[in-house]
XYZ file of C-alpha atoms in Angstrom:
183
model
C -0.175 -0.106 0.149
C 1.235 3.730 -0.975
C 1.084 6.362 0.850
C -1.080 9.377 -1.378
C -0.762 13.423 -1.174
C -3.165 14.321 -3.594
C -4.697 18.350 -4.374
C -7.942 18.128 -5.511
C -9.988 21.363 -6.794
C -13.207 22.358 -8.483
C -15.806 24.847 -7.747
C -18.134 23.767 -5.614
C -22.086 25.104 -6.084
C -22.757 29.164 -5.247
C -18.792 29.662 -5.678
C -17.249 32.236 -8.222
C -13.526 31.085 -8.115
C -11.980 27.377 -7.909
C -11.858 25.556 -4.468
C -8.609 23.437 -3.082
C -8.126 20.521 -0.428
C -5.388 18.437 0.306
C -6.018 15.049 0.572
C -3.631 12.273 1.997
C -4.964 8.900 1.775
C -3.695 4.560 1.240
C -4.569 2.585 -1.519
C -2.614 0.562 -3.945
C -2.833 2.679 -7.277
C -4.120 6.711 -7.436
C -7.512 5.183 -8.759
C -8.879 3.171 -6.189
C -8.664 6.762 -4.015
C -10.980 7.959 -6.197
C -14.822 6.734 -3.795
C -12.491 8.299 -0.493
C -11.771 11.697 -2.416
C -15.556 12.048 -3.127
C -16.437 11.134 0.810
C -14.121 13.561 1.804
C -15.927 16.427 -0.778
C -19.115 15.376 -1.475
C -20.279 18.580 -2.165
C -17.713 18.134 -5.105
C -18.424 14.230 -6.718
C -18.379 14.365 -10.975
C -17.375 17.816 -10.598
C -13.954 17.287 -8.944
C -10.319 17.338 -10.498
C -7.121 16.866 -9.345
C -4.064 18.960 -9.983
C -1.247 17.182 -8.134
C -0.413 14.319 -6.960
C 2.844 12.393 -5.152
C 3.952 9.059 -3.866
C 4.930 10.125 -0.274
C 7.756 7.457 0.228
C 10.533 9.605 1.138
C 10.890 13.293 3.250
C 14.740 14.194 3.455
C 16.658 11.345 5.322
C 13.894 9.152 6.038
C 11.462 6.440 4.317
C 7.936 6.431 4.582
C 5.658 3.364 4.553
C 2.121 1.989 5.405
C 1.806 -0.710 8.326
C -1.222 -2.671 8.202
C -2.757 -1.524 12.203
C -1.894 -4.683 13.295
C 1.690 -4.365 12.759
C 1.804 -1.199 14.573
C 4.015 -2.143 16.659
C 6.870 -2.660 14.444
C 7.027 1.006 13.881
C 9.849 2.126 16.727
C 10.480 5.858 15.358
C 9.288 8.488 17.941
C 9.415 10.772 14.694
C 6.010 11.861 12.891
C 5.059 13.184 9.293
C 3.102 16.092 9.676
C 1.634 18.130 6.898
C 2.501 21.862 6.631
C 0.411 24.782 4.773
C 2.611 27.838 4.470
C 0.979 30.935 3.914
C 2.306 34.292 2.167
C 1.821 37.504 0.443
C 3.426 39.334 -1.986
C 3.352 43.299 -2.769
C 0.556 44.417 -5.492
C -1.003 40.932 -5.536
C -4.690 40.280 -4.725
C -3.455 36.379 -3.427
C -2.149 34.301 -0.839
C 0.174 32.029 -1.852
C 0.783 28.848 -0.184
C 3.344 26.212 0.023
C 2.308 22.137 1.199
C 5.099 20.326 2.121
C 5.570 17.169 4.553
C 7.883 16.492 7.237
C 8.980 14.582 9.400
C 9.493 15.305 12.909
C 9.189 14.559 16.630
C 6.176 17.654 17.515
C 4.672 20.057 16.044
C 6.968 22.854 16.942
C 10.145 20.832 15.300
C 7.661 20.633 12.854
C 6.948 24.323 12.471
C 11.204 25.077 12.578
C 11.726 22.846 9.585
C 9.102 23.917 7.814
C 9.812 27.705 7.885
C 13.067 27.060 6.661
C 12.720 27.028 3.357
C 12.739 29.090 -0.171
C 9.418 29.783 0.071
C 9.545 32.608 2.502
C 12.656 34.066 0.397
C 9.853 34.965 -2.189
C 7.174 36.278 -0.305
C 7.004 39.689 0.967
C 5.571 38.389 4.340
C 4.183 35.915 5.874
C 1.208 36.137 8.217
C 0.684 34.749 11.742
C -2.154 32.501 12.365
C -4.638 33.107 15.025
C -4.979 29.444 16.129
C -1.246 28.512 16.545
C 0.701 32.375 16.880
C 3.180 30.625 14.823
C 3.998 31.916 10.415
C 1.709 28.587 8.886
C -1.874 28.530 7.668
C -2.100 24.794 8.916
C -0.095 22.417 10.533
C -1.467 18.644 11.308
C -0.113 15.430 11.578
C -0.914 13.267 8.397
C -2.216 10.141 10.602
C -5.088 13.278 11.890
C -5.946 13.601 8.359
C -6.766 10.627 7.704
C -10.855 9.533 6.960
C -12.014 7.145 9.360
C -11.480 3.835 6.847
C -7.678 4.707 6.543
C -7.160 5.820 10.215
C -8.770 2.230 11.584
C -6.711 0.506 9.172
C -3.345 1.549 8.806
C -0.081 3.744 10.270
C 2.885 4.956 8.630
C 5.803 3.968 9.228
C 9.136 6.112 9.355
C 12.788 5.043 9.197
C 16.124 6.296 8.310
C 16.115 6.327 4.040
C 19.077 4.066 2.885
C 18.437 6.157 -0.991
C 18.635 9.376 -2.151
C 15.854 9.205 -4.414
C 13.281 11.726 -3.868
C 9.989 11.173 -4.754
C 7.986 12.591 -8.504
C 5.461 15.410 -7.691
C 2.810 14.774 -10.922
C 1.676 18.679 -11.436
C -1.262 19.272 -13.750
C -4.511 19.572 -14.617
C -6.327 15.477 -14.155
C -10.237 14.870 -14.627
C -11.210 11.992 -12.445
C -12.660 10.383 -15.255
C -9.533 9.976 -17.239
C -8.044 8.694 -13.792
C -10.444 5.638 -13.913
C -9.838 5.005 -17.796
C -6.201 4.513 -17.151
């Protein structure tokens, strides 16, 4: 089984612009996640697309794998996998830009520090302070907490030191769900 990070998009009824959200799921193949996409964002059923996705198998110096919950005792690392959504602005631009990433850390504080050490900040004139955390991120979550119940009940994330330098490939570009299902 693979861990997938997927940027879903679509225009819900009553909205003027396309909306996006991040989805994490466990499956053999991306197309196997389509029912879970619709469960995650039912307002977009049959009007949803994918803007980007990746297998999450390597993050920094760590390899990421999925274990059945029944084998959770094999996962000995104290580290956790976090999703971080950084936000920032550019002068004279009516847009809030976001940089989405995954980081391996032992705590929320460490994940925040690692996430803020990115080139994202060099390209934006200001980041903003999130009221909830008082840190320069819009959102930060432990990825297992973002799982739908069907994944949370069945799987756990295993983190080990990597023995490979190979990075995950980020697949970018508009992908219709109907086209995905035909592949």
